[in-house]
Structure formats: structure tokens, C-alpha cells
PDB file of C-alpha atoms in Angstrom:
ATOM      1  CA  MET A   1      37.687 -10.914  45.094  1.00 28.00           C
ATOM      2  CA  GLU A   2      36.497 -10.616  41.493  1.00 26.00           C
ATOM      3  CA  ASN A   3      35.816  -7.120  40.299  1.00 28.00           C
ATOM      4  CA  LEU A   4      32.288  -7.225  38.838  1.00 25.00           C
ATOM      5  CA  GLU A   5      33.018  -4.001  36.939  1.00 28.00           C
ATOM      6  CA  SER A   6      36.172  -5.407  35.324  1.00 31.00           C
ATOM      7  CA  PRO A   7      36.905  -4.806  31.612  1.00 35.00           C
ATOM      8  CA  ARG A   8      36.318  -8.530  31.036  1.00 37.00           C
ATOM      9  CA  ARG A   9      32.618  -7.829  31.554  1.00 39.00           C
ATOM     10  CA  CYS A  10      32.760  -4.887  29.179  1.00 40.00           C
ATOM     11  CA  LYS A  11      34.186  -6.711  26.179  1.00 41.00           C
ATOM     12  CA  PRO A  12      30.990  -8.616  25.389  1.00 46.00           C
ATOM     13  CA  ALA A  13      29.060  -5.368  25.710  1.00 44.00           C
ATOM     14  CA  ARG A  14      31.426  -3.671  23.267  1.00 47.00           C
ATOM     15  CA  ARG A  15      31.120  -6.653  20.955  1.00 45.00           C
ATOM     16  CA  ILE A  16      27.316  -6.489  21.120  1.00 40.00           C
ATOM     17  CA  ALA A  17      27.388  -2.753  20.464  1.00 44.00           C
ATOM     18  CA  TRP A  18      29.671  -3.321  17.472  1.00 43.00           C
ATOM     19  CA  MET A  19      27.354  -6.030  16.153  1.00 42.00           C
ATOM     20  CA  LEU A  20      24.321  -3.754  16.528  1.00 39.00           C
ATOM     21  CA  ALA A  21      26.128  -0.957  14.728  1.00 42.00           C
ATOM     22  CA  ALA A  22      27.123  -3.357  11.961  1.00 39.00           C
ATOM     23  CA  SER A  23      23.545  -4.554  11.628  1.00 41.00           C
ATOM     24  CA  VAL A  24      22.351  -0.959  11.270  1.00 41.00           C
ATOM     25  CA  LEU A  25      24.961  -0.314   8.593  1.00 39.00           C
ATOM     26  CA  TRP A  26      23.915  -3.511   6.830  1.00 37.00           C
ATOM     27  CA  LEU A  27      20.291  -2.432   7.047  1.00 44.00           C
ATOM     28  CA  ASP A  28      21.078   0.954   5.523  1.00 46.00           C
ATOM     29  CA  ALA A  29      23.031  -0.710   2.733  1.00 42.00           C
ATOM     30  CA  GLY A  30      20.217  -3.160   2.089  1.00 42.00           C
ATOM     31  CA  ALA A  31      17.650  -0.382   2.011  1.00 48.00           C
ATOM     32  CA  ALA A  32      19.801   1.653  -0.365  1.00 40.00           C
ATOM     33  CA  GLU A  33      20.102  -1.379  -2.628  1.00 46.00           C
ATOM     34  CA  LEU A  34      16.318  -1.622  -2.578  1.00 56.00           C
ATOM     35  CA  GLY A  35      15.579   1.546  -4.464  1.00 45.00           C
ATOM     36  CA  ALA A  36      18.785   2.784  -6.020  1.00 45.00           C
ATOM     37  CA  HIS A  37      19.085   0.492  -9.012  1.00 77.00           C
ATOM     38  CA  TRP A  38      15.617  -0.110 -10.399  1.00 92.00           C
ATOM     39  CA  GLN A  39      13.666   2.420 -12.432  1.00 94.00           C
ATOM     40  CA  ALA A  40      10.897   2.098 -15.035  1.00 96.00           C
ATOM     41  CA  SER A  41      10.286   4.482 -17.951  1.00 96.00           C
ATOM     42  CA  TYR A  42       6.862   4.579 -19.607  1.00 97.00           C
ATOM     43  CA  PRO A  43       6.244   6.098 -23.057  1.00 96.00           C
ATOM     44  CA  SER A  44       3.422   8.566 -23.522  1.00 96.00           C
ATOM     45  CA  LEU A  45      -0.070   7.754 -24.680  1.00 95.00           C
ATOM     46  CA  ALA A  46      -1.596   9.806 -27.481  1.00 90.00           C
ATOM     47  CA  ASN A  47      -1.758  13.396 -26.219  1.00 88.00           C
ATOM     48  CA  GLY A  48      -0.216  12.170 -22.960  1.00 91.00           C
ATOM     49  CA  LYS A  49       3.276  12.375 -21.554  1.00 93.00           C
ATOM     50  CA  ALA A  50       6.049   9.950 -20.770  1.00 95.00           C
ATOM     51  CA  GLY A  51       6.888   9.203 -17.153  1.00 93.00           C
ATOM     52  CA  GLU A  52       9.445   7.605 -14.900  1.00 95.00           C
ATOM     53  CA  ALA A  53       9.036   5.800 -11.617  1.00 96.00           C
ATOM     54  CA  ALA A  54      11.133   3.897  -9.156  1.00 95.00           C
ATOM     55  CA  ALA A  55      10.536   0.137  -9.244  1.00 95.00           C
ATOM     56  CA  VAL A  56      10.487  -1.886  -6.048  1.00 94.00           C
ATOM     57  CA  PRO A  57      10.965  -5.677  -5.773  1.00 93.00           C
ATOM     58  CA  ILE A  58       7.905  -7.446  -4.387  1.00 90.00           C
ATOM     59  CA  ALA A  59       6.762 -11.027  -3.793  1.00 73.00           C
ATOM     60  CA  GLY A  60      10.015 -12.776  -4.529  1.00 64.00           C
ATOM     61  CA  PRO A  61      12.541 -12.468  -7.328  1.00 60.00           C
ATOM     62  CA  SER A  62      11.754 -11.120 -10.803  1.00 70.00           C
ATOM     63  CA  HIS A  63       8.672  -9.078  -9.807  1.00 88.00           C
ATOM     64  CA  LEU A  64       8.622  -5.302  -9.253  1.00 94.00           C
ATOM     65  CA  VAL A  65       5.926  -2.712  -8.611  1.00 95.00           C
ATOM     66  CA  THR A  66       5.860   0.872  -9.911  1.00 96.00           C
ATOM     67  CA  VAL A  67       3.446   3.806 -10.072  1.00 97.00           C
ATOM     68  CA  VAL A  68       2.422   4.926 -13.578  1.00 96.00           C
ATOM     69  CA  ILE A  69       1.877   8.667 -13.968  1.00 94.00           C
ATOM     70  CA  PRO A  70      -1.251   9.922 -15.803  1.00 94.00           C
ATOM     71  CA  GLY A  71      -0.710  10.182 -19.555  1.00 95.00           C
ATOM     72  CA  ALA A  72       1.918   7.427 -19.729  1.00 96.00           C
ATOM     73  CA  ASN A  73       1.323   4.091 -21.430  1.00 96.00           C
ATOM     74  CA  PRO A  74       1.072   1.464 -18.652  1.00 95.00           C
ATOM     75  CA  GLN A  75       1.341  -1.425 -21.130  1.00 93.00           C
ATOM     76  CA  GLU A  76       4.887  -0.559 -22.205  1.00 94.00           C
ATOM     77  CA  ALA A  77       7.867  -0.068 -19.944  1.00 95.00           C
ATOM     78  CA  LEU A  78      11.628   0.127 -20.179  1.00 95.00           C
ATOM     79  CA  LEU A  79      13.271  -1.178 -17.015  1.00 95.00           C
ATOM     80  CA  ARG A  80      16.729  -0.085 -15.946  1.00 93.00           C
ATOM     81  CA  SER A  81      19.076  -1.306 -13.269  1.00 89.00           C
ATOM     82  CA  GLY A  82      21.306   1.692 -12.691  1.00 85.00           C
ATOM     83  CA  THR A  83      22.219   2.759 -16.229  1.00 86.00           C
ATOM     84  CA  ARG A  84      21.769  -0.710 -17.730  1.00 89.00           C
ATOM     85  CA  SER A  85      18.597  -1.720 -19.563  1.00 92.00           C
ATOM     86  CA  VAL A  86      17.044  -4.929 -18.254  1.00 92.00           C
ATOM     87  CA  PRO A  87      14.626  -7.076 -20.324  1.00 93.00           C
ATOM     88  CA  ALA A  88      11.217  -7.072 -18.660  1.00 93.00           C
ATOM     89  CA  HIS A  89       7.531  -7.228 -19.509  1.00 93.00           C
ATOM     90  CA  VAL A  90       4.369  -5.775 -17.997  1.00 93.00           C
ATOM     91  CA  VAL A  91       2.461  -8.283 -15.857  1.00 91.00           C
ATOM     92  CA  GLY A  92      -0.520  -6.050 -15.179  1.00 91.00           C
ATOM     93  CA  TYR A  93      -1.789  -2.586 -14.366  1.00 94.00           C
ATOM     94  CA  ASP A  94      -4.572  -1.260 -12.145  1.00 94.00           C
ATOM     95  CA  PRO A  95      -5.984   2.097 -13.316  1.00 94.00           C
ATOM     96  CA  VAL A  96      -7.604   2.790  -9.921  1.00 93.00           C
ATOM     97  CA  SER A  97      -4.391   2.733  -7.892  1.00 95.00           C
ATOM     98  CA  ARG A  98      -2.107   3.366 -10.929  1.00 96.00           C
ATOM     99  CA  LEU A  99       0.069   0.478  -9.766  1.00 96.00           C
ATOM    100  CA  GLY A 100       2.001  -1.291 -12.509  1.00 95.00           C
ATOM    101  CA  PHE A 101       3.708  -4.660 -12.108  1.00 94.00           C
ATOM    102  CA  LEU A 102       6.735  -5.835 -14.077  1.00 93.00           C
ATOM    103  CA  GLN A 103       8.550  -9.131 -14.386  1.00 91.00           C
ATOM    104  CA  VAL A 104      12.234  -9.315 -15.202  1.00 91.00           C
ATOM    105  CA  ASP A 105      13.137 -11.594 -18.098  1.00 90.00           C
ATOM    106  CA  GLY A 106      16.445 -13.383 -17.739  1.00 80.00           C
ATOM    107  CA  PRO A 107      19.011 -13.655 -14.969  1.00 76.00           C
ATOM    108  CA  SER A 108      19.020 -10.024 -13.758  1.00 72.00           C
ATOM    109  CA  SER A 109      16.372 -10.643 -11.104  1.00 73.00           C
ATOM    110  CA  PRO A 110      16.185  -8.196  -8.191  1.00 78.00           C
ATOM    111  CA  GLN A 111      16.559  -9.458  -4.672  1.00 78.00           C
ATOM    112  CA  ALA A 112      13.276  -9.857  -2.809  1.00 77.00           C
ATOM    113  CA  ALA A 113      12.392  -6.957  -0.507  1.00 86.00           C
ATOM    114  CA  ALA A 114      10.722  -7.199   2.891  1.00 92.00           C
ATOM    115  CA  TRP A 115       7.309  -5.507   3.026  1.00 95.00           C
ATOM    116  CA  LEU A 116       4.987  -4.643   5.879  1.00 96.00           C
ATOM    117  CA  GLU A 117       1.508  -6.121   5.714  1.00 95.00           C
ATOM    118  CA  ASP A 118      -0.099  -2.921   7.028  1.00 95.00           C
ATOM    119  CA  ALA A 119       1.339   0.592   7.107  1.00 96.00           C
ATOM    120  CA  GLY A 120      -0.986   1.896   9.823  1.00 93.00           C
ATOM    121  CA  ALA A 121       1.527   1.268  12.596  1.00 93.00           C
ATOM    122  CA  CYS A 122       3.994   3.637  10.894  1.00 95.00           C
ATOM    123  CA  LEU A 123       1.907   6.771  11.384  1.00 96.00           C
ATOM    124  CA  GLY A 124       3.885   9.382  13.259  1.00 96.00           C
ATOM    125  CA  LYS A 125       7.091   7.336  13.142  1.00 94.00           C
ATOM    126  CA  PRO A 126      10.266   8.128  11.181  1.00 95.00           C
ATOM    127  CA  LEU A 127      10.546   6.581   7.727  1.00 97.00           C
ATOM    128  CA  ARG A 128      13.220   6.787   5.051  1.00 97.00           C
ATOM    129  CA  ALA A 129      12.748   7.379   1.346  1.00 97.00           C
ATOM    130  CA  ILE A 130      15.243   5.261  -0.585  1.00 94.00           C
ATOM    131  CA  THR A 131      16.435   7.055  -3.724  1.00 91.00           C
ATOM    132  CA  PRO A 132      19.392   6.631  -6.109  1.00 87.00           C
ATOM    133  CA  GLY A 133      21.139   9.436  -4.240  1.00 85.00           C
ATOM    134  CA  GLY A 134      20.755   7.721  -0.871  1.00 88.00           C
ATOM    135  CA  SER A 135      18.102   7.851   1.826  1.00 91.00           C
ATOM    136  CA  SER A 136      16.234  10.887   3.114  1.00 93.00           C
ATOM    137  CA  LYS A 137      14.039  11.310   6.165  1.00 96.00           C
ATOM    138  CA  CYS A 138      10.273  11.503   6.046  1.00 98.00           C
ATOM    139  CA  ILE A 139       7.290  10.888   8.274  1.00 98.00           C
ATOM    140  CA  ALA A 140       3.719   9.750   7.588  1.00 97.00           C
ATOM    141  CA  THR A 141       1.452  12.239   9.344  1.00 97.00           C
ATOM    142  CA  GLY A 142      -2.007  10.859   8.547  1.00 97.00           C
ATOM    143  CA  TRP A 143      -4.444   9.500   5.993  1.00 97.00           C
ATOM    144  CA  VAL A 144      -5.698  11.353   2.934  1.00 97.00           C
ATOM    145  CA  LYS A 145      -9.225  10.307   1.934  1.00 95.00           C
ATOM    146  CA  GLN A 146     -10.098  13.076  -0.501  1.00 91.00           C
ATOM    147  CA  VAL A 147      -8.247  15.597  -2.640  1.00 88.00           C
ATOM    148  CA  GLY A 148      -9.864  18.760  -3.989  1.00 84.00           C
ATOM    149  CA  GLY A 149     -13.223  17.625  -2.670  1.00 84.00           C
ATOM    150  CA  LYS A 150     -13.023  14.345  -4.583  1.00 90.00           C
ATOM    151  CA  ILE A 151     -13.312  11.121  -2.584  1.00 93.00           C
ATOM    152  CA  LEU A 152     -10.380   8.810  -3.292  1.00 95.00           C
ATOM    153  CA  PRO A 153     -11.053   5.137  -4.087  1.00 94.00           C
ATOM    154  CA  LEU A 154      -8.511   4.198  -1.413  1.00 96.00           C
ATOM    155  CA  ALA A 155      -6.901   6.145   1.411  1.00 97.00           C
ATOM    156  CA  LEU A 156      -3.346   7.354   0.866  1.00 98.00           C
ATOM    157  CA  LEU A 157      -0.701   8.292   3.398  1.00 98.00           C
ATOM    158  CA  ARG A 158       0.228  11.950   3.766  1.00 97.00           C
ATOM    159  CA  VAL A 159       4.004  12.104   4.033  1.00 98.00           C
ATOM    160  CA  ASN A 160       6.263  15.024   4.963  1.00 97.00           C
ATOM    161  CA  PHE A 161       9.720  14.813   3.362  1.00 97.00           C
ATOM    162  CA  ASP A 162      12.779  16.726   4.501  1.00 94.00           C
ATOM    163  CA  GLN A 163      13.680  17.174   0.821  1.00 92.00           C
ATOM    164  CA  ALA A 164      11.720  17.401  -2.431  1.00 94.00           C
ATOM    165  CA  VAL A 165       9.113  14.662  -2.928  1.00 96.00           C
ATOM    166  CA  PRO A 166      10.928  11.817  -4.738  1.00 95.00           C
ATOM    167  CA  LEU A 167       9.850   9.934  -7.854  1.00 95.00           C
ATOM    168  CA  PRO A 168       6.585   7.993  -7.826  1.00 97.00           C
ATOM    169  CA  GLY A 169       7.220   4.419  -6.769  1.00 97.00           C
ATOM    170  CA  THR A 170      10.029   5.380  -4.393  1.00 96.00           C
ATOM    171  CA  PRO A 171       9.960   3.004  -1.410  1.00 96.00           C
ATOM    172  CA  LEU A 172       9.459   4.353   2.098  1.00 97.00           C
ATOM    173  CA  VAL A 173      10.950   1.994   4.656  1.00 97.00           C
ATOM    174  CA  ASP A 174      10.622   1.681   8.419  1.00 96.00           C
ATOM    175  CA  SER A 175      13.436   1.344  10.952  1.00 94.00           C
ATOM    176  CA  SER A 176      13.763  -2.349  10.106  1.00 94.00           C
ATOM    177  CA  GLY A 177      14.139  -1.728   6.377  1.00 94.00           C
ATOM    178  CA  ARG A 178      10.672  -3.019   5.487  1.00 96.00           C
ATOM    179  CA  VAL A 179       8.704  -1.242   2.791  1.00 96.00           C
ATOM    180  CA  ALA A 180       5.748   0.544   4.408  1.00 98.00           C
ATOM    181  CA  ALA A 181       4.558   2.449   1.329  1.00 98.00           C
ATOM    182  CA  ILE A 182       5.609   3.752  -2.065  1.00 98.00           C
ATOM    183  CA  VAL A 183       5.359   7.357  -3.230  1.00 98.00           C
ATOM    184  CA  PHE A 184       2.225   8.087  -5.266  1.00 97.00           C
ATOM    185  CA  GLN A 185       2.700  11.748  -6.143  1.00 96.00           C
ATOM    186  CA  SER A 186       3.501  15.170  -4.767  1.00 95.00           C
ATOM    187  CA  SER A 187       0.713  17.152  -3.159  1.00 93.00           C
ATOM    188  CA  GLY A 188       1.999  20.231  -4.972  1.00 88.00           C
ATOM    189  CA  SER A 189       2.862  21.872  -1.676  1.00 85.00           C
ATOM    190  CA  GLY A 190       6.519  21.916  -0.643  1.00 86.00           C
ATOM    191  CA  GLY A 191       7.859  18.623   0.623  1.00 94.00           C
ATOM    192  CA  ILE A 192       4.450  17.040   1.199  1.00 97.00           C
ATOM    193  CA  GLY A 193       3.457  14.021  -0.849  1.00 97.00           C
ATOM    194  CA  TYR A 194       1.066  11.101  -0.924  1.00 98.00           C
ATOM    195  CA  ALA A 195       2.021   7.436  -0.720  1.00 98.00           C
ATOM    196  CA  ILE A 196       0.246   4.139  -1.392  1.00 98.00           C
ATOM    197  CA  PRO A 197       0.324   1.954   1.749  1.00 98.00           C
ATOM    198  CA  ALA A 198       1.799  -1.531   1.602  1.00 97.00           C
ATOM    199  CA  GLU A 199      -1.592  -3.184   2.186  1.00 97.00           C
ATOM    200  CA  ALA A 200      -2.981  -1.589  -0.996  1.00 97.00           C
ATOM    201  CA  VAL A 201      -0.003  -2.849  -2.998  1.00 96.00           C
ATOM    202  CA  HIS A 202      -0.568  -6.374  -1.655  1.00 95.00           C
ATOM    203  CA  ARG A 203      -4.294  -6.168  -2.449  1.00 95.00           C
ATOM    204  CA  VAL A 204      -3.717  -5.168  -6.068  1.00 95.00           C
ATOM    205  CA  ARG A 205      -0.809  -7.555  -6.619  1.00 93.00           C
ATOM    206  CA  ARG A 206      -2.922 -10.490  -5.438  1.00 90.00           C
ATOM    207  CA  ASP A 207      -5.291 -10.122  -8.397  1.00 89.00           C
ATOM    208  CA  VAL A 208      -2.820  -8.793 -10.956  1.00 87.00           C
ATOM    209  CA  ALA A 209      -0.549 -11.804 -10.401  1.00 77.00           C
ATOM    210  CA  LYS A 210      -3.484 -14.093 -11.129  1.00 80.00           C
ATOM    211  CA  GLY A 211      -5.219 -12.414 -14.032  1.00 80.00           C
ATOM    212  CA  GLY A 212      -3.648  -9.065 -14.830  1.00 77.00           C
ATOM    213  CA  ASN A 213      -6.468  -6.966 -13.332  1.00 83.00           C
ATOM    214  CA  LEU A 214      -7.842  -5.992  -9.942  1.00 89.00           C
ATOM    215  CA  VAL A 215     -11.218  -7.615  -9.194  1.00 91.00           C
ATOM    216  CA  ARG A 216     -13.175  -5.712  -6.558  1.00 90.00           C
ATOM    217  CA  GLY A 217     -15.385  -7.439  -4.043  1.00 95.00           C
ATOM    218  CA  TRP A 218     -19.065  -6.419  -4.196  1.00 96.00           C
ATOM    219  CA  LEU A 219     -21.632  -6.282  -1.367  1.00 97.00           C
ATOM    220  CA  GLY A 220     -24.520  -4.548  -3.120  1.00 96.00           C
ATOM    221  CA  LEU A 221     -24.698  -1.465  -0.888  1.00 96.00           C
ATOM    222  CA  SER A 222     -25.314   2.126  -1.952  1.00 95.00           C
ATOM    223  CA  LEU A 223     -24.352   5.112   0.200  1.00 96.00           C
ATOM    224  CA  ASN A 224     -24.798   8.837  -0.221  1.00 93.00           C
ATOM    225  CA  ALA A 225     -21.451  10.552  -0.683  1.00 90.00           C
ATOM    226  CA  GLU A 226     -22.954  13.839   0.562  1.00 89.00           C
ATOM    227  CA  SER A 227     -24.123  12.352   3.854  1.00 89.00           C
ATOM    228  CA  PRO A 228     -21.954  13.060   6.919  1.00 86.00           C
ATOM    229  CA  SER A 229     -22.471   9.465   8.103  1.00 92.00           C
ATOM    230  CA  PRO A 230     -22.040   6.166   6.203  1.00 96.00           C
ATOM    231  CA  ARG A 231     -25.759   5.432   6.108  1.00 97.00           C
ATOM    232  CA  VAL A 232     -26.990   2.783   3.694  1.00 97.00           C
ATOM    233  CA  VAL A 233     -29.501   4.299   1.285  1.00 97.00           C
ATOM    234  CA  ARG A 234     -30.112   1.202  -0.827  1.00 97.00           C
ATOM    235  CA  VAL A 235     -29.497  -2.535  -0.663  1.00 97.00           C
ATOM    236  CA  LEU A 236     -29.588  -4.163  -4.089  1.00 96.00           C
ATOM    237  CA  PRO A 237     -31.923  -7.174  -4.394  1.00 95.00           C
ATOM    238  CA  ASP A 238     -30.273 -10.608  -4.305  1.00 95.00           C
ATOM    239  CA  SER A 239     -26.931  -9.042  -3.329  1.00 97.00           C
ATOM    240  CA  PRO A 240     -24.647 -10.448  -0.607  1.00 98.00           C
ATOM    241  CA  ALA A 241     -25.712  -7.595   1.695  1.00 98.00           C
ATOM    242  CA  ALA A 242     -29.411  -8.272   1.095  1.00 97.00           C
ATOM    243  CA  GLU A 243     -29.007 -11.979   1.740  1.00 97.00           C
ATOM    244  CA  ALA A 244     -27.150 -11.242   4.972  1.00 97.00           C
ATOM    245  CA  GLY A 245     -29.951  -8.989   6.240  1.00 97.00           C
ATOM    246  CA  ILE A 246     -28.556  -5.469   5.960  1.00 98.00           C
ATOM    247  CA  LEU A 247     -31.324  -2.898   5.503  1.00 98.00           C
ATOM    248  CA  PRO A 248     -31.588   0.655   4.173  1.00 97.00           C
ATOM    249  CA  ALA A 249     -30.945   3.230   6.939  1.00 96.00           C
ATOM    250  CA  ASP A 250     -28.403   0.940   8.644  1.00 98.00           C
ATOM    251  CA  VAL A 251     -25.235   2.897   9.490  1.00 98.00           C
ATOM    252  CA  LEU A 252     -21.931   1.197   8.769  1.00 98.00           C
ATOM    253  CA  ILE A 253     -19.581   0.913  11.747  1.00 98.00           C
ATOM    254  CA  SER A 254     -16.832  -1.298  10.345  1.00 98.00           C
ATOM    255  CA  ILE A 255     -16.027  -3.497   7.365  1.00 98.00           C
ATOM    256  CA  GLY A 256     -13.532  -6.189   8.172  1.00 95.00           C
ATOM    257  CA  ALA A 257     -10.832  -4.665  10.368  1.00 93.00           C
ATOM    258  CA  ARG A 258     -11.448  -1.130   9.051  1.00 96.00           C
ATOM    259  CA  GLN A 259     -13.492   1.346  11.054  1.00 96.00           C
ATOM    260  CA  VAL A 260     -15.999   3.383   9.053  1.00 97.00           C
ATOM    261  CA  SER A 261     -17.028   6.887  10.110  1.00 96.00           C
ATOM    262  CA  ASP A 262     -17.907   8.480   6.765  1.00 95.00           C
ATOM    263  CA  TYR A 263     -18.397   7.762   3.074  1.00 95.00           C
ATOM    264  CA  ALA A 264     -14.644   8.010   2.346  1.00 96.00           C
ATOM    265  CA  ASP A 265     -13.895   5.371   4.988  1.00 97.00           C
ATOM    266  CA  ALA A 266     -16.477   3.088   3.384  1.00 97.00           C
ATOM    267  CA  ALA A 267     -14.951   3.594  -0.081  1.00 95.00           C
ATOM    268  CA  ASN A 268     -11.531   2.691   1.318  1.00 97.00           C
ATOM    269  CA  ALA A 269     -12.879  -0.413   3.053  1.00 97.00           C
ATOM    270  CA  PHE A 270     -14.677  -1.525  -0.116  1.00 96.00           C
ATOM    271  CA  PHE A 271     -11.373  -1.331  -2.002  1.00 96.00           C
ATOM    272  CA  TYR A 272      -9.975  -4.185   0.095  1.00 97.00           C
ATOM    273  CA  LEU A 273     -12.915  -6.567  -0.280  1.00 97.00           C
ATOM    274  CA  VAL A 274     -11.966  -9.812  -2.016  1.00 95.00           C
ATOM    275  CA  PRO A 275     -14.590 -11.810  -3.934  1.00 96.00           C
ATOM    276  CA  GLY A 276     -15.274 -15.107  -2.168  1.00 96.00           C
ATOM    277  CA  GLN A 277     -13.489 -14.039   1.036  1.00 96.00           C
ATOM    278  CA  GLU A 278     -15.911 -13.669   3.946  1.00 97.00           C
ATOM    279  CA  THR A 279     -15.787 -10.394   5.834  1.00 97.00           C
ATOM    280  CA  ARG A 280     -17.412  -9.073   9.008  1.00 98.00           C
ATOM    281  CA  VAL A 281     -19.675  -6.042   8.672  1.00 98.00           C
ATOM    282  CA  LYS A 282     -20.925  -4.148  11.723  1.00 98.00           C
ATOM    283  CA  VAL A 283     -23.844  -1.717  11.517  1.00 98.00           C
ATOM    284  CA  ARG A 284     -25.954   0.394  13.836  1.00 98.00           C
ATOM    285  CA  ARG A 285     -29.694  -0.060  13.419  1.00 97.00           C
ATOM    286  CA  GLY A 286     -31.483   2.415  15.617  1.00 95.00           C
ATOM    287  CA  SER A 287     -30.031   1.826  19.079  1.00 96.00           C
ATOM    288  CA  ARG A 288     -28.764  -1.678  18.299  1.00 97.00           C
ATOM    289  CA  LEU A 289     -25.353  -2.791  17.075  1.00 97.00           C
ATOM    290  CA  LEU A 290     -25.542  -5.715  14.651  1.00 98.00           C
ATOM    291  CA  GLU A 291     -22.835  -7.863  13.108  1.00 98.00           C
ATOM    292  CA  PHE A 292     -23.028  -9.811   9.842  1.00 98.00           C
ATOM    293  CA  GLN A 293     -20.724 -12.250   8.106  1.00 97.00           C
ATOM    294  CA  ILE A 294     -20.890 -11.476   4.380  1.00 98.00           C
ATOM    295  CA  THR A 295     -19.072 -13.024   1.438  1.00 98.00           C
ATOM    296  CA  PRO A 296     -18.492 -10.449  -1.334  1.00 97.00           C
ATOM    297  CA  THR A 297     -18.938 -11.528  -4.949  1.00 97.00           C
ATOM    298  CA  ARG A 298     -17.580 -10.212  -8.211  1.00 93.00           C
ATOM    299  CA  PRO A 299     -19.415  -7.097  -9.386  1.00 90.00           C
ATOM    300  CA  ARG A 300     -22.424  -7.970 -11.474  1.00 79.00           C
ATOM    301  CA  ALA A 301     -21.149  -5.900 -14.378  1.00 60.00           C
ATOM    302  CA  GLU A 302     -18.347  -8.444 -14.778  1.00 49.00           C
TER     303      GLU A 302
END
């Protein structure tokens, strides 16, 4: 009679376990390769200061994204791979998110990195910060919508690091080695920092790759930042919102896939609007819930 617990049945299991372990090692090596060898240095502006940031490959070979610190010149950058200078030029810069995009000139192109489309699923889950010295553990604990009482133009991730907050631009990867976010800056409190989620990087890159600048979508709504609820206080005449039928005193419930509970949520949702790309807007009008399909335009000032 065949022994169903024989070692012959265990060999495939050992082989599978070895393959899984090898894949994890390969993943760690790939993640380390992601952030260890690319770094951008920016000279200072007048009365500013120079800055350095990690650079992360994005959207195929030759393109990288960094975070430019305040006071540095975003239009000039020196790119390094390890200790070697690499010819590159600035593709574009967005002053709202402080994201800078570089393109490598010549054959020293970085390998493409895998990115998440949305970092929301990573909240509360272990992440790794990939630095030249290796990887360190961190965890995204929530969203930051305002700092020092100032509403941010887009929500950032609050991240707890088990070491000092790494350089701006440092990639934070999930268990599969995909970039979930990149470090924005330290909070100034221990090992707590802020990070730009992957979806914000994709949103900015989309426009920068086309024309060098972020173009915000515009609905024509005004809200009161002091109000505890996202209540519309004004709808501009002939705006997309006015044409759709949104009225003053309507309370925003959601914009696209993003839920809106206060002014900061609305500001974050507005950041992701794309001109010409229809979006769904839900509002509460009295006791009724209403839904509108609205196509944002370019801001009138442009």
C-alpha cells in the first residue's frame, strides 16, 4: 500500500517553498535596485537652498520622478546613478505637489518600476522604504489633509518609519514590490513623515508628460473653507457645475470615486479632476440625494 505521507509527496512541497523563498529574495533585490541607485540634486534658487531627493523610475524606461524641496531650483537637476553622474534633463515640474520629472539622456536608462494605481488599500499594512542603505519598515497610518491649520491641495499619507524619515522621493513599496507612495517630507516629529500617494504621482505625470505642467479640472464651484460641511456657497455662471444643475446650498457627498465629508476632502477630490474627462458628482439637496455627470473644463484663467 502506498504511503500517502511518503517523502516523495514532500519533495514538491519543499521545491515550492524554495521557489517562494527565492521569489521573495528576488523581490527584495528588485525593490532595493529601485531606489538605491538613482538620486537627483537640485541647485538653490536665489536666497533658497540646494536639495537632494531620491529618483524613482516611472512610466517605462528613461523617466523618473522626484520631490523638489522648497528653495531648490526645479528647472535644473544633476542625476546620479550610485556615484556616477548620468546625463538627464527636466521634463516638467508641478509647484503644487512639488513633483519633478526627469528623463535620462543616453543609454543609462533605469528599469521600469511597478506602481500601484491607488495607495488607499495600503493603509494599515506594512510597507518598506527603499534607500541606498537597504530597506526599512514603515506603515501608512492615515491621511493628512491639513498641516498647521492649512488645508493641503491634496491629501498626503501619514507614515510611521522605524528609522529616521528618509530623503524626499524615497519609494515606499508594498509586499509585492510595487510603489505605493514616495516620501514628501518629515513631519518634524520623530520617525513620522508624509508621503505622496501613487495616484497623485500618476495624475501629475499625465499632464507633465504632455505639456510640462499640471492642468487642473474646473467645475465652477465655491465652498467655504471655514464650514464644517462641504456646502456649495456659489456656482459660477456658465460653468460645468451650473450647466449640470448644481445649486448653492447643495452639500457635496462625493466627486468621482472620492467621498467628501469636509472642505479638505473636496480640495483633494478637485485635485484629481481632469479637463474633458466626465466625472460623477453626488450632492444632498435638502432631504434628497442627487447625482450629476459633469465634464470639467480648463480653468477660465488659462
